Backbone as a ProteinNet text record, in pm:
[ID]
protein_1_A
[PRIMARY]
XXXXXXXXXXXXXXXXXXXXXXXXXXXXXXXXXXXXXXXXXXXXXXXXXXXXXXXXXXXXXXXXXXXXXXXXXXXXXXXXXXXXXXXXXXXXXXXXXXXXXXXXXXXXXXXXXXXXXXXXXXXXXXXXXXXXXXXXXXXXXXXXXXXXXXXXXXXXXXXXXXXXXXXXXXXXXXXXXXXXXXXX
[TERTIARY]
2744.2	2718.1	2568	2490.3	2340	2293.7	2320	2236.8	2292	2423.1	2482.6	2393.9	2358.4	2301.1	2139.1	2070	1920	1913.9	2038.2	2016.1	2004.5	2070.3	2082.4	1915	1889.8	1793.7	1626.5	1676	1563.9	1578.7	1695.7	1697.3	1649.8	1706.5	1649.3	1453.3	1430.2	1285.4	1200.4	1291.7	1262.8	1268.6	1375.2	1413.4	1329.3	1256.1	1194.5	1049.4	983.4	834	779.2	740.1	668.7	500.2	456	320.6	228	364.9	309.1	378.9	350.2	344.6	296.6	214	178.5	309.8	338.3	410.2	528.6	564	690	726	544.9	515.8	569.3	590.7	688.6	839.5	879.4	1009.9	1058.4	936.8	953.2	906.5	848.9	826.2	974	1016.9	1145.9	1259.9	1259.8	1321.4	1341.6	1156.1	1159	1161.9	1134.7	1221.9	1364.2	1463.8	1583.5	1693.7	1642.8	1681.8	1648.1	1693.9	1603.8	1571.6	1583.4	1530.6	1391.6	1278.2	1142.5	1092.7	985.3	900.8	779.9	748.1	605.7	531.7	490.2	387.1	388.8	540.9	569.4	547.3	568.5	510	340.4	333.1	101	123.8	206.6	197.9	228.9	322.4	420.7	286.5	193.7	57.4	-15.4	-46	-136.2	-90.4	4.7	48.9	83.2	147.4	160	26.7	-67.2	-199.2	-268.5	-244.9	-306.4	-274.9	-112.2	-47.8	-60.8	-9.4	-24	75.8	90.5	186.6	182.4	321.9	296.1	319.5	261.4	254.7	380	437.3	571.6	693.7	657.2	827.1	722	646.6	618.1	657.2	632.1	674.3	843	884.9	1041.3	1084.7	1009.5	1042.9	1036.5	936.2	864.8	980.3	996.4	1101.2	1241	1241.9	1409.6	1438.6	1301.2	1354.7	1349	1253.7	1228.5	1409.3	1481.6	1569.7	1725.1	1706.4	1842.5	1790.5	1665.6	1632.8	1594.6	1625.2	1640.4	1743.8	1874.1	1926.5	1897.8	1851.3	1767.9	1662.7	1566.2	1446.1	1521.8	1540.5	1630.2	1696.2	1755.4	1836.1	1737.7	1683.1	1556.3	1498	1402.4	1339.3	1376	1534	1630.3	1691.9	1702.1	1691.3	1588.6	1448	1366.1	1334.5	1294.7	1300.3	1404.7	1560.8	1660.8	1610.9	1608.5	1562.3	1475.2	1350.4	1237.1	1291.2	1391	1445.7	1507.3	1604.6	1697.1	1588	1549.6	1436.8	1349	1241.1	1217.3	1348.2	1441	1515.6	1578	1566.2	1615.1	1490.5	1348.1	1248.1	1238.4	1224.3	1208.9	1273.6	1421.2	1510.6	1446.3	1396.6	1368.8	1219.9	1171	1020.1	956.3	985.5	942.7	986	1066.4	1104.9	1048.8	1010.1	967.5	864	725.4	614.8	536.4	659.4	528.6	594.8	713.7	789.4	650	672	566.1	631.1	746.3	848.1	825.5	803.7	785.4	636	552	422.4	352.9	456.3	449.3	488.9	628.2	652.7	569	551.6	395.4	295.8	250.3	128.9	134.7	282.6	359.3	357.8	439.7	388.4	309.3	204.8	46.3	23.4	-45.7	-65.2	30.1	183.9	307.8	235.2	212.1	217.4	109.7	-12.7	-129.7	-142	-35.4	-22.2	36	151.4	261.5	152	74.2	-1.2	-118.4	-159.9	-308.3	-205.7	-69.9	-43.4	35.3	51	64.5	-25.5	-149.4	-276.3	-382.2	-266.2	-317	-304.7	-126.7	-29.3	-118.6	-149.7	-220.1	-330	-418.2	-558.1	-504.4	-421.9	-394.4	-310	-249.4	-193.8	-299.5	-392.1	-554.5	-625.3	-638	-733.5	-691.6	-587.8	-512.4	-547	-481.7	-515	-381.6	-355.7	-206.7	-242.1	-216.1	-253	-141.1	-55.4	115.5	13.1	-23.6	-34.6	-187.7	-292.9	-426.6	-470.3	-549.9	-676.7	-695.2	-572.4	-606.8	-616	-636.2	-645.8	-734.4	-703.4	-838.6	-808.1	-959.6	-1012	-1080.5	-1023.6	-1115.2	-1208.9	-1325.7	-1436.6	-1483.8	-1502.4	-1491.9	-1385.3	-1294.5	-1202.6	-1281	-1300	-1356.5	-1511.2	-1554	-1701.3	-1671	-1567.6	-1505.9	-1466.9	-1390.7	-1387.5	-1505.5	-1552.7	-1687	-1748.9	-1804.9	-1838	-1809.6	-1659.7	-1582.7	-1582.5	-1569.6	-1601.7	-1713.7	-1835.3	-1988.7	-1988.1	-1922.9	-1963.6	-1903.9	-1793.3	-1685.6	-1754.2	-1830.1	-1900.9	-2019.6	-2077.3	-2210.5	-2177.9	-2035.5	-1988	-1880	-1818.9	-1704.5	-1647.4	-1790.5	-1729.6	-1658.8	-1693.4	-1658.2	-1512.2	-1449.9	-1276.7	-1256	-1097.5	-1051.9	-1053.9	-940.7	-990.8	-1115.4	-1225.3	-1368.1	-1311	-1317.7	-1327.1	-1218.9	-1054.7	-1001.1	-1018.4	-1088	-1163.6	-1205.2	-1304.4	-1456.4	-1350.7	-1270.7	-1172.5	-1088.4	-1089.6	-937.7	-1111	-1185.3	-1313.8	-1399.2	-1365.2	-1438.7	-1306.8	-1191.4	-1086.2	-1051.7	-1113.1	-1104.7	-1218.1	-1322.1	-1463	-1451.8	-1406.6	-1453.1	-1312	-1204.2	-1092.2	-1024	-1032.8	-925.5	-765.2
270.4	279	281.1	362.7	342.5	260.9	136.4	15.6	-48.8	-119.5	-139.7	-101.5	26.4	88.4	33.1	29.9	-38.3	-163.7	-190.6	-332.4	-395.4	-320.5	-319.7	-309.5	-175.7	-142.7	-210.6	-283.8	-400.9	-494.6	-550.1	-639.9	-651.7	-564.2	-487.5	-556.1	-459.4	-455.9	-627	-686.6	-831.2	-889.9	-847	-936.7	-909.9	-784.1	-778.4	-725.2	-736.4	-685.8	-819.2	-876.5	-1008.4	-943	-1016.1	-1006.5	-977	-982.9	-961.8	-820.8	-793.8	-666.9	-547.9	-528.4	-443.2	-384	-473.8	-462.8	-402.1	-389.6	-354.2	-177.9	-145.5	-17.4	120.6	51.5	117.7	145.7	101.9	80.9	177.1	90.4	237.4	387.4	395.9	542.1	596.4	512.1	535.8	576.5	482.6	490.3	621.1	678.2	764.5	867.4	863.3	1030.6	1023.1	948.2	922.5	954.1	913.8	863.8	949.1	991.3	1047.4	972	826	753.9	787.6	796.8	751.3	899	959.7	1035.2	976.4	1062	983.5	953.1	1072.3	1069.5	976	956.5	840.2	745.8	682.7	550.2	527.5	673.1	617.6	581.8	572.4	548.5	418.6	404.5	246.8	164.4	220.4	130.9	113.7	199.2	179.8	89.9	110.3	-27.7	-110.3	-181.3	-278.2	-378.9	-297.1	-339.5	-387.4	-327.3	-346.4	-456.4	-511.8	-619.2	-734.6	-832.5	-959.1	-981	-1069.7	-1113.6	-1025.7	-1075.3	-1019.2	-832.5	-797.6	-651.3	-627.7	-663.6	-637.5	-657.5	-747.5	-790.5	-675.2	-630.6	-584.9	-403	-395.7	-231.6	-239.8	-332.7	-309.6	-302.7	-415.7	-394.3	-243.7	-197.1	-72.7	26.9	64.9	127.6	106.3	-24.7	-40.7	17.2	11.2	44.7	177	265.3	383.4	453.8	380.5	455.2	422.5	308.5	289.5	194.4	158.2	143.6	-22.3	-144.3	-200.4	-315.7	-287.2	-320.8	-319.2	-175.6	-202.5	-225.2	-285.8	-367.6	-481	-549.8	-671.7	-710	-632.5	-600.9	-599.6	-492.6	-475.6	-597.2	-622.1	-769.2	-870.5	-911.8	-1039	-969.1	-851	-849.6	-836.6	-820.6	-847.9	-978.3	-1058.5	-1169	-1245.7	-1242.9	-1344.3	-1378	-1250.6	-1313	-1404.9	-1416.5	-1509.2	-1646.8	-1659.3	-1807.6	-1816.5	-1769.5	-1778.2	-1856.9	-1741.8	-1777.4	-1968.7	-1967.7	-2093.7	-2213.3	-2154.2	-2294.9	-2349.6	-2275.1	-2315.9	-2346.9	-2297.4	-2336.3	-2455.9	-2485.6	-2618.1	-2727.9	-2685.9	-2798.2	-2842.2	-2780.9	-2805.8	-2789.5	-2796.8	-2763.3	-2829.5	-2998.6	-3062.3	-3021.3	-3018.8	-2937.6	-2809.5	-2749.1	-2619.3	-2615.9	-2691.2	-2710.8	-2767.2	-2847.5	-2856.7	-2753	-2641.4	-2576.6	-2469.6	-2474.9	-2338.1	-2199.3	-2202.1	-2079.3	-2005.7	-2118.4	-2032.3	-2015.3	-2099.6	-2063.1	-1939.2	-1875.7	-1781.4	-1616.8	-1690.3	-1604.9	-1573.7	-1665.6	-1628.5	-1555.9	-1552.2	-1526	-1350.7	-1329.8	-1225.1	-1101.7	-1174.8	-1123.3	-1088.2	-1177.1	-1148.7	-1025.9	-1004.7	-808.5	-719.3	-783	-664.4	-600.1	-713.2	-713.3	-623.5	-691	-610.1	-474.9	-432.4	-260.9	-192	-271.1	-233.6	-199.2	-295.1	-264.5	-194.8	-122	-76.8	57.2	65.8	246.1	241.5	167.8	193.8	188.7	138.7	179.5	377.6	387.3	508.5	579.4	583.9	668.2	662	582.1	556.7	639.7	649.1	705.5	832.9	876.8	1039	1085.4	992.1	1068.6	1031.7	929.9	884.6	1078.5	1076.1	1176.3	1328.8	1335.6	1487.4	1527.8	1443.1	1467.3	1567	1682.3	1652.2	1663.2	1605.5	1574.7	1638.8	1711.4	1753.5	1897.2	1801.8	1952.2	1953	2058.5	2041.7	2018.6	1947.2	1954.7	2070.1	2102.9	2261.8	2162.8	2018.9	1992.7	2032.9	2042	1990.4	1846.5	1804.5	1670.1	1636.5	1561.4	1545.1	1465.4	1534.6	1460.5	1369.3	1403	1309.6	1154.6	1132.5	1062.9	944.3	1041.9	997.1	902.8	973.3	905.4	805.3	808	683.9	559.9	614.9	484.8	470.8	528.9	495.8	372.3	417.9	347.2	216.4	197.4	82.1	-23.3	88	-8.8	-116.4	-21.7	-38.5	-200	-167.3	-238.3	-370.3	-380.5	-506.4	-571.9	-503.4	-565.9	-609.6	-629.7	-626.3	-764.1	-717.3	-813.1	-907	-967.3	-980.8	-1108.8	-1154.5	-1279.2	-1203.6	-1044.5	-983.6	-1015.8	-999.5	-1004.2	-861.1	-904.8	-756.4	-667	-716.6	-621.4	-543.2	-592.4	-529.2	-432.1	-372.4	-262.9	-203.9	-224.8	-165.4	-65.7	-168.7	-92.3	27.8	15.6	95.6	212.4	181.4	323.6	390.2	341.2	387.5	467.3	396.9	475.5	607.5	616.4	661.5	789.4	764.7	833.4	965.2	870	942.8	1069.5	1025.7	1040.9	1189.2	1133.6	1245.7	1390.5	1283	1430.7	1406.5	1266.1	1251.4	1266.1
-1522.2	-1379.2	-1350.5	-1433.7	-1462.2	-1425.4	-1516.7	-1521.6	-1398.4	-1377.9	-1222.4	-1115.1	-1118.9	-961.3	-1042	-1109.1	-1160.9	-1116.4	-1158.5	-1164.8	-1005.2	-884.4	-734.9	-685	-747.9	-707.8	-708.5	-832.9	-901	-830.3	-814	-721.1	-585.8	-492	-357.8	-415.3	-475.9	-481.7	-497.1	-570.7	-579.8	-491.9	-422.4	-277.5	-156.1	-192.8	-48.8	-63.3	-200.6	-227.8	-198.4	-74	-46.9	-68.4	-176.7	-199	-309	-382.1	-586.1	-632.8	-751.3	-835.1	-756.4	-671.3	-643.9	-548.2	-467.8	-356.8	-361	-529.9	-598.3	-594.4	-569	-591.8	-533.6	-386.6	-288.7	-289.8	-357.7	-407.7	-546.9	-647.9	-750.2	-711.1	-606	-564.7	-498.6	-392.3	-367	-519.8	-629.3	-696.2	-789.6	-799.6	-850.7	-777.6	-621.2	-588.8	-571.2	-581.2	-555	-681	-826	-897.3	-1047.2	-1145.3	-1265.1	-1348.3	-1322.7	-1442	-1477.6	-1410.2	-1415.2	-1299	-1339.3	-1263.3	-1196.2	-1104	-1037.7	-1115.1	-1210.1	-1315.8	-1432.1	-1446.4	-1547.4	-1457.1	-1336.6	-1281.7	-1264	-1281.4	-1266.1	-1458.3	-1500.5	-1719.1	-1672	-1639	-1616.5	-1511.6	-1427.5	-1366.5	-1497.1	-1500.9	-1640.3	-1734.1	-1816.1	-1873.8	-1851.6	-1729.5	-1669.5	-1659.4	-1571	-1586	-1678.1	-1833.8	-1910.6	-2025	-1960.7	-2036.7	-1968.9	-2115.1	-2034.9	-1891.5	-1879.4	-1775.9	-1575.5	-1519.3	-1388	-1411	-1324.4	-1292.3	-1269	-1136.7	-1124.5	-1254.9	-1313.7	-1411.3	-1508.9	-1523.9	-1623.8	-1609.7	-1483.8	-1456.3	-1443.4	-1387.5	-1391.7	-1557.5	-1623.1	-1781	-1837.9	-1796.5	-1852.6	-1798.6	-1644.3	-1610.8	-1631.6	-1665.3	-1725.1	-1893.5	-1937.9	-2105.3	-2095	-2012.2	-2011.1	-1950.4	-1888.5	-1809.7	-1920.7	-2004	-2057.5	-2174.5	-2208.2	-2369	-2324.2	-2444.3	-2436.6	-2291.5	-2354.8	-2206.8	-2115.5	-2004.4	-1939.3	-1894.8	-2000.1	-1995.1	-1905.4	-2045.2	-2019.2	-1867.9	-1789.4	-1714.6	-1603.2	-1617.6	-1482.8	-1447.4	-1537.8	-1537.4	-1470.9	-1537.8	-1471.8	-1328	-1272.2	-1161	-1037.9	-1092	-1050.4	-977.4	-1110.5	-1054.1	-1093.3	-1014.6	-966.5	-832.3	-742.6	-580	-560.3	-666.2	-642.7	-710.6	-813.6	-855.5	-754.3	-657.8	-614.2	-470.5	-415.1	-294.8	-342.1	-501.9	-497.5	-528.7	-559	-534.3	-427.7	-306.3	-224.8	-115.4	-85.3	-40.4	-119.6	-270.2	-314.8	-248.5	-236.7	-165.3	-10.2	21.9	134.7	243.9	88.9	133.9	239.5	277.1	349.3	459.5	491.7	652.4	642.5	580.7	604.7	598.1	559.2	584.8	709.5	782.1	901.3	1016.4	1011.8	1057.4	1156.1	1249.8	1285.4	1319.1	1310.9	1309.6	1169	1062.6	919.9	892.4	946.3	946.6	1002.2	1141.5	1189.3	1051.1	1034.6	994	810.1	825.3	680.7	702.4	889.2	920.4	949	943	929.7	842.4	753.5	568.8	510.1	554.4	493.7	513.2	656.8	685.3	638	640.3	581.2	426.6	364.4	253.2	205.3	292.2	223.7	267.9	388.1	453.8	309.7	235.5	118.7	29	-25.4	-151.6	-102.1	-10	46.5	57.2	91.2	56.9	-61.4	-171.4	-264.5	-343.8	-331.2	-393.1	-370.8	-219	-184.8	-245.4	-252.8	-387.7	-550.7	-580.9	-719.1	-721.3	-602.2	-617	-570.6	-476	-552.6	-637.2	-732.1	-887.2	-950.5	-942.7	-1065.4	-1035.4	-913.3	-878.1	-870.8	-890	-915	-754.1	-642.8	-547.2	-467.6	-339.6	-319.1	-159.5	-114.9	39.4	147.7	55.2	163.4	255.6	371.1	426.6	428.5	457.2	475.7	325.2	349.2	228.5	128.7	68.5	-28.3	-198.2	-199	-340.8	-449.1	-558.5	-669.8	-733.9	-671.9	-708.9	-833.2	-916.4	-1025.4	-1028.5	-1005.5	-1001.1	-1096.6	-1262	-1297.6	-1304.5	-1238.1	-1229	-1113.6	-992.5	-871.2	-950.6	-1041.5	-1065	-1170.6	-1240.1	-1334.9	-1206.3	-1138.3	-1003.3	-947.8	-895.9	-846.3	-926.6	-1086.5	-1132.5	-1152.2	-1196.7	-1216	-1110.2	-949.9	-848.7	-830.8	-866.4	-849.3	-979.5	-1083.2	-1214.4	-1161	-1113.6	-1071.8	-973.3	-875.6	-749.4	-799.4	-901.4	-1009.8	-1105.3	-1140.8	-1272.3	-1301.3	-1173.9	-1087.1	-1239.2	-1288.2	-1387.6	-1508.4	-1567.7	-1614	-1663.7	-1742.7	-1749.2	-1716.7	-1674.2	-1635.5	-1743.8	-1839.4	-1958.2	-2040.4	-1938.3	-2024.6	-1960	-1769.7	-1680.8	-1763.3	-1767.6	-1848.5	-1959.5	-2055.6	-2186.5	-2178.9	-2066.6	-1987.7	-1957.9	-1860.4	-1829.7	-1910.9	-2037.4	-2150	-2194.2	-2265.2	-2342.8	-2239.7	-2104.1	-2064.9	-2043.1	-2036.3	-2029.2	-2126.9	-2253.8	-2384.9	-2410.3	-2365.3	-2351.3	-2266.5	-2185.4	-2059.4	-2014.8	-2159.6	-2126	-1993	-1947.4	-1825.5	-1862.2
[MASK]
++++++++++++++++++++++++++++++++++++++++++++++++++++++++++++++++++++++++++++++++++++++++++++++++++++++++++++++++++++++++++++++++++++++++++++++++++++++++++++++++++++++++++++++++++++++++

């Protein structure tokens, strides 16, 4: 029954995270207060490695949360329900792409998505920077902030806006060594 209700739930998330991996993020937060597969704290592990592997972010955290919740199988499982909605979605935009390109009803509704999307991943980036920052925001300002954390972003920010030709994986590096380093 596990994997059944994962496998819904992966799907859901495929079907309606318009805007990449990140977008997925909202969904596994849902998943993980709903659900005991996966904890919050295990989804800032599942960012982190996602990030740090090859391939998309999204098939890569559903991978990560599917093996974490039922092993193998549900790797496997997660993944292919992830992305079915997006085969399913390009084969049928393929069929019919030409009518749907000079369409201004769908052009609208693209012009749509865009802001949805980037609202989805701009508060699921929020969520990230207060589990990165040992932040807890329920309620007034009573957190502790880890400052060194805050000055590892800082930096990373500063270095990327400096070094943009950089590969991602150097900044990566920089944050696993500086992670180690500094006892984050």
């Amino acid at each position: 029954m596990t994997l059944l209700l994962m496998c819904w739930e992966f799907f859901k998330a495929g079907l309606l995270s318009v805007g990449g991996g990140l977008a997925t993020l909202p969904f596994l937060y849902s998943m993980a207060d709903r659900y005991d597969w996966f904890t919050r704290s295990q989804l800032s592990d599942m960012i982190a490695v996602s990030e740090s592997t090859p391939g998309p972010m999204g098939v890569n955290m559903a991978t990560y949360a599917g093996y974490t919740t039922a092993g193998v199988p549900g790797a496997i499982l997660a993944t292919f329900s992830l992305v079915l909605p997006s085969i399913i979605v390009i084969l049928l935009v393929a069929r019919f792409l030409e009518k749907f390109q000079s369409s201004r009803a769908v052009q609208d509704v693209l012009g749509g998505l865009r802001p949805a999307s980037v609202g989805l991943i701009a508060a699921a980036g929020f969520g990230i920077l207060k589990i990165a920052l040992s932040i807890d925001l329920s309620g007034i300002w009573t957190a502790f902030m880890s400052w060194k954390a805050l000055g590892l972003m800082a930096v990373i920010g500063v270095l990327y806006h400096f070094k943009k030709k950089w590969h991602p994986i150097i900044f990566i590096g920089i944050g696993a060594a500086a992670g180690l380093v500094l006892g984050l």
